[in-house]
Coordinates of C-alpha atoms in Angstrom, one line a residue:
M1179 CA 128.2 81.3 55.4
L1180 CA 127.1 84.5 57.1
S1181 CA 125.4 86.7 54.5
L1182 CA 124.9 90.4 55.1
C1183 CA 122.8 91.1 52.1
G1184 CA 121.9 94.8 51.5
M1185 CA 124.6 95.9 54.0
S1186 CA 125.6 99.5 53.2
L1187 CA 129.2 100.2 54.3
S1188 CA 129.0 103.9 53.1
T1189 CA 126.9 106.3 51.3
Q1190 CA 126.6 105.8 47.5
S1191 CA 127.6 108.6 45.1
T1192 CA 124.6 110.1 43.4
D1193 CA 126.6 111.0 40.2
S1194 CA 125.9 108.3 37.7
S1195 CA 128.6 109.1 35.1
A1196 CA 131.1 106.4 34.4
A1197 CA 134.0 108.7 34.8
D1198 CA 132.9 109.6 38.3
R1199 CA 132.0 106.1 39.3
S1200 CA 135.5 104.8 38.3
P1201 CA 137.7 104.6 41.4
R1202 CA 140.3 107.4 41.8
I1203 CA 142.1 105.8 44.7
A1204 CA 145.5 106.9 45.9
P1205 CA 148.1 104.7 47.6
P1206 CA 147.0 104.0 51.2
A1207 CA 150.2 105.0 53.0
A1208 CA 149.8 108.6 52.0
H1209 CA 146.1 108.8 52.7
F1210 CA 145.5 106.6 55.7
S1211 CA 142.3 107.4 57.5
A1212 CA 141.4 105.7 60.8
D1213 CA 137.8 106.7 60.4
A1214 CA 137.6 105.3 56.9
Y1215 CA 139.3 102.1 58.1
D1216 CA 136.7 101.6 60.8
R1217 CA 133.9 102.4 58.4
Y1218 CA 134.9 99.6 56.0
A1219 CA 136.3 97.1 58.5
A1220 CA 133.3 94.7 58.7
P1221 CA 135.4 91.7 57.3
Q1222 CA 138.1 92.4 59.9
R1223 CA 135.5 92.4 62.6
F1224 CA 134.1 89.1 61.4
A1225 CA 137.6 87.6 61.5
A1226 CA 138.4 89.1 64.9
S1227 CA 135.2 87.7 66.4
A1228 CA 135.9 84.2 65.1
L1229 CA 139.5 84.4 66.4
L1230 CA 138.4 85.6 69.8
D1231 CA 135.9 82.8 70.0
A1232 CA 138.7 80.3 69.4
I1233 CA 140.7 81.4 72.4
T1234 CA 138.1 81.6 75.2
D1235 CA 139.9 78.9 77.1
L1236 CA 143.0 81.1 77.7
S1237 CA 143.8 83.4 80.6
P1238 CA 146.9 85.3 79.4
A1239 CA 148.7 87.8 81.5
T1240 CA 150.7 89.2 78.6
I1241 CA 149.6 89.5 75.0
L1242 CA 151.6 90.4 71.9
E1243 CA 149.5 91.7 68.9
P1244 CA 151.3 92.2 65.6
G1245 CA 149.6 94.3 63.0
C1246 CA 147.2 96.0 65.4
G1247 CA 146.1 98.7 63.0
T1248 CA 143.8 101.2 64.7
G1249 CA 143.2 98.9 67.6
L1250 CA 140.0 97.2 66.6
F1251 CA 141.2 93.8 67.8
T1252 CA 143.2 95.3 70.7
R1253 CA 140.0 96.6 72.3
M1254 CA 138.4 93.2 72.0
L1255 CA 141.4 91.6 73.7
L1256 CA 141.3 94.1 76.5
D1257 CA 137.6 93.6 77.0
R1258 CA 137.9 89.8 76.9
F1259 CA 141.0 89.5 79.1
A1260 CA 140.6 92.1 81.8
G1261 CA 143.7 91.1 83.7
A1262 CA 146.1 91.1 80.7
S1263 CA 148.5 93.7 79.3
V1264 CA 148.8 94.0 75.5
L1265 CA 151.9 95.0 73.5
A1266 CA 150.5 96.0 70.1
F1267 CA 152.4 97.2 67.1
D1268 CA 151.9 98.1 63.4
I1269 CA 154.1 99.1 60.5
S1270 CA 151.9 102.3 60.0
P1271 CA 152.7 105.2 62.3
A1272 CA 149.3 106.8 61.4
A1273 CA 147.5 103.6 62.6
I1274 CA 149.5 103.6 65.8
T1275 CA 148.7 107.2 66.4
A1276 CA 145.0 106.5 66.0
A1277 CA 145.2 103.4 68.3
R1278 CA 146.8 105.4 71.0
E1279 CA 144.2 108.1 70.8
R1280 CA 141.3 105.6 70.7
I1281 CA 142.5 103.3 73.4
P1282 CA 144.0 105.4 76.3
D1283 CA 144.2 102.2 78.4
P1284 CA 147.2 101.8 80.7
R1285 CA 147.1 98.0 79.9
A1286 CA 147.9 98.7 76.2
T1287 CA 151.2 99.7 74.8
F1288 CA 151.4 100.7 71.1
D1289 CA 154.6 100.8 69.0
V1290 CA 155.6 101.1 65.4
A1291 CA 157.3 97.9 64.1
D1292 CA 157.4 95.6 61.1
A1293 CA 155.7 92.3 61.6
A1294 CA 157.8 90.6 59.0
T1295 CA 161.0 91.2 61.0
F1296 CA 159.8 91.6 64.5
S1297 CA 161.5 89.6 67.2
G1298 CA 161.4 90.1 70.9
G1299 CA 160.1 88.9 74.2
H1300 CA 158.0 86.0 75.3
H1301 CA 154.2 86.2 75.9
D1302 CA 151.3 84.1 77.1
L1303 CA 149.4 84.8 74.0
V1304 CA 150.7 86.0 70.6
T1305 CA 147.7 86.8 68.4
A1306 CA 147.1 88.7 65.1
N1307 CA 144.0 89.4 63.2
A1308 CA 143.9 89.4 59.4
L1309 CA 147.7 90.0 59.0
F1310 CA 149.6 86.9 58.3
Q1311 CA 148.2 86.4 54.8
W1312 CA 150.4 89.4 53.8
L1313 CA 153.6 88.0 55.2
P1314 CA 156.0 86.0 52.9
D1315 CA 155.7 82.4 53.9
P1316 CA 153.2 80.6 56.3
T1317 CA 155.8 78.2 57.7
S1318 CA 158.4 80.8 58.5
T1319 CA 155.8 83.2 59.8
V1320 CA 154.3 80.7 62.2
A1321 CA 157.7 79.6 63.4
Q1322 CA 158.8 83.2 63.9
Y1323 CA 155.9 84.0 66.2
A1324 CA 155.7 80.5 67.9
R1325 CA 159.2 81.3 69.3
M1326 CA 157.7 84.2 71.2
V1327 CA 155.1 82.1 73.1
R1328 CA 155.8 81.1 76.7
P1329 CA 155.3 77.5 77.7
G1330 CA 151.6 77.0 78.5
G1331 CA 150.7 79.8 76.1
A1332 CA 149.4 80.0 72.5
L1333 CA 149.8 81.5 69.1
A1334 CA 146.4 82.3 67.6
F1335 CA 145.7 84.2 64.4
S1336 CA 143.3 84.8 61.6
A1337 CA 144.3 85.0 57.9
F1338 CA 142.3 85.7 54.8
G1339 CA 142.3 82.8 52.3
P1340 CA 142.6 82.5 48.5
R1341 CA 138.8 82.5 48.0
T1342 CA 138.6 86.0 49.3
Y1343 CA 137.3 88.4 46.6
T1344 CA 136.6 85.4 44.3
E1345 CA 133.7 87.2 42.7
L1346 CA 135.9 90.3 41.9
A1347 CA 138.6 88.0 40.6
D1348 CA 136.1 86.4 38.2
A1349 CA 134.8 89.7 36.9
M1350 CA 138.3 91.1 36.4
A1351 CA 139.4 88.0 34.6
H1352 CA 136.4 88.3 32.3
V1353 CA 137.4 91.9 31.3
F1354 CA 141.2 91.9 31.6
G1355 CA 142.1 88.3 30.9
A1356 CA 144.9 86.4 32.6
S1357 CA 147.2 89.5 32.7
V1358 CA 145.4 91.0 35.8
S1359 CA 144.6 89.1 39.0
V1360 CA 143.5 89.9 42.5
A1361 CA 146.3 89.4 45.1
S1362 CA 144.1 87.4 47.4
A1363 CA 144.3 84.5 44.9
S1364 CA 147.9 84.0 46.1
F1365 CA 147.0 83.8 49.8
A1366 CA 147.9 80.6 51.5
D1367 CA 145.2 77.9 51.5
E1368 CA 144.1 75.7 54.3
A1369 CA 146.7 73.0 53.5
R1370 CA 149.6 75.4 53.7
W1371 CA 148.4 76.8 57.1
E1372 CA 147.9 73.3 58.4
T1373 CA 151.5 72.4 57.3
A1374 CA 152.8 75.5 59.0
M1375 CA 150.9 74.8 62.2
H1376 CA 151.9 71.2 62.4
A1377 CA 155.5 72.1 61.9
A1378 CA 155.5 74.4 64.9
F1379 CA 153.0 72.7 67.2
E1380 CA 151.7 69.3 68.3
G1381 CA 148.1 69.3 67.1
G1382 CA 147.9 72.9 65.8
N1383 CA 144.3 73.6 64.8
V1384 CA 143.0 75.3 61.6
Q1385 CA 139.4 76.2 61.2
E1386 CA 137.8 77.8 58.1
H1387 CA 135.1 80.4 58.1
S1388 CA 133.4 82.2 55.2
Y1389 CA 131.5 85.5 55.2
S1390 CA 129.7 87.4 52.5
V1391 CA 129.2 91.2 52.3
E1392 CA 127.1 93.0 49.8
F1393 CA 128.3 96.4 48.7
P1394 CA 126.1 99.1 47.0
S1395 CA 128.6 99.5 44.1
L1396 CA 131.9 98.2 42.8
K1397 CA 133.4 101.5 43.8
E1398 CA 132.4 100.9 47.4
L1399 CA 134.0 97.5 47.3
L1400 CA 137.3 98.9 45.9
L1401 CA 137.2 101.7 48.5
S1402 CA 136.8 99.0 51.2
I1403 CA 140.0 97.3 49.9
R1404 CA 141.8 100.6 49.7
H1405 CA 141.0 101.6 53.3
T1406 CA 141.4 98.2 55.1
G1407 CA 144.2 96.5 53.2
N1408 CA 147.2 96.9 50.9
Y1409 CA 145.4 98.3 47.9
R1410 CA 148.4 98.4 45.5
R1411 CA 149.1 94.8 46.2
A1412 CA 145.4 93.7 46.3
V1413 CA 144.1 95.5 43.1
S1414 CA 146.5 97.6 41.1
P1415 CA 145.0 101.1 40.5
S1416 CA 146.8 101.4 37.2
V1417 CA 144.6 98.9 35.4
W1418 CA 141.3 100.9 35.8
T1419 CA 139.8 103.1 33.2
P1420 CA 136.2 104.3 33.2
S1421 CA 135.3 101.9 30.4
R1422 CA 136.9 98.8 32.0
F1423 CA 135.4 99.8 35.4
T1424 CA 131.9 99.8 33.8
Q1425 CA 132.6 96.4 32.1
V1426 CA 133.7 94.8 35.4
E1427 CA 130.8 96.2 37.3
R1428 CA 128.2 95.1 34.7
F1429 CA 129.7 91.6 34.5
Y1430 CA 129.9 91.4 38.3
Q1431 CA 126.2 92.3 38.8
A1432 CA 125.1 90.0 35.9
S1433 CA 126.9 87.0 37.3
C1434 CA 126.3 87.5 41.0
G1435 CA 123.1 89.5 41.0
S1436 CA 124.8 92.1 43.2
I1437 CA 128.3 93.4 44.2
T1438 CA 128.9 90.7 46.8
A1439 CA 132.3 89.8 48.2
T1440 CA 133.2 86.6 49.8
Y1441 CA 135.8 86.6 52.6
Q1442 CA 137.5 83.3 53.4
V1443 CA 139.1 83.3 56.8
F1444 CA 141.3 80.7 58.5
V1445 CA 141.5 80.8 62.3
C1446 CA 144.7 79.0 63.5
V1447 CA 145.6 78.1 67.1
G1448 CA 148.6 76.3 68.4
Y1449 CA 149.7 75.7 72.0
V1450 CA 153.1 75.5 73.5
R1451 CA 153.2 72.8 76.1

């Protein structure tokens, strides 16, 4: 496990009132900020680095990247595979606008599209970072994108696993009971990804990685979820009151010693012979 103890992903608020410390977090679609995404995207960078390390043996000419966001992984792909062109897309128009502005590289094309329904073209490498855990079913998702891989190419992706945010899940369960849960608990586990990869490929490979990030406060952790993921699905804003927020934060710190979040990542690679 890689531990980044004491890592500060943003500046703490200096107001100590419980009402101010409770998260007032709006739905992400209406308030997307590319700068905020990049500020809180340490877990996505960890996943992207592990994914890139798993495909160093490839020399693709064409790359398809679903769920590219602001282009964090796109830039890494362009740097690693200098001779490749990348077709990258995301469901968020704001993210695509940011990616186009940040990566004015003629080798990269950015479009708005839905990864759940996308179908088109064949590519030497189809790769997605920290996306597939949000799509409905591992087996159908892997099959969908495996069909877009040319012979001799590969499908490679990272996905967060069900032990992601396990500390937050425990603290919320203590305060809210079984009626409230963290969405990551329903993410596919290693066995489901292995089943999906073996159904689509001969010898598809799944590797598990685990990272730990310490946040200065519970609010910062929730802001990181809000800015880098699907906040309404991950942690419902409607459950939070100042009192409950304080209870969760106190239990979290008492049980863990700090506001530390675990990120479980699966890196999956399959080759089309």
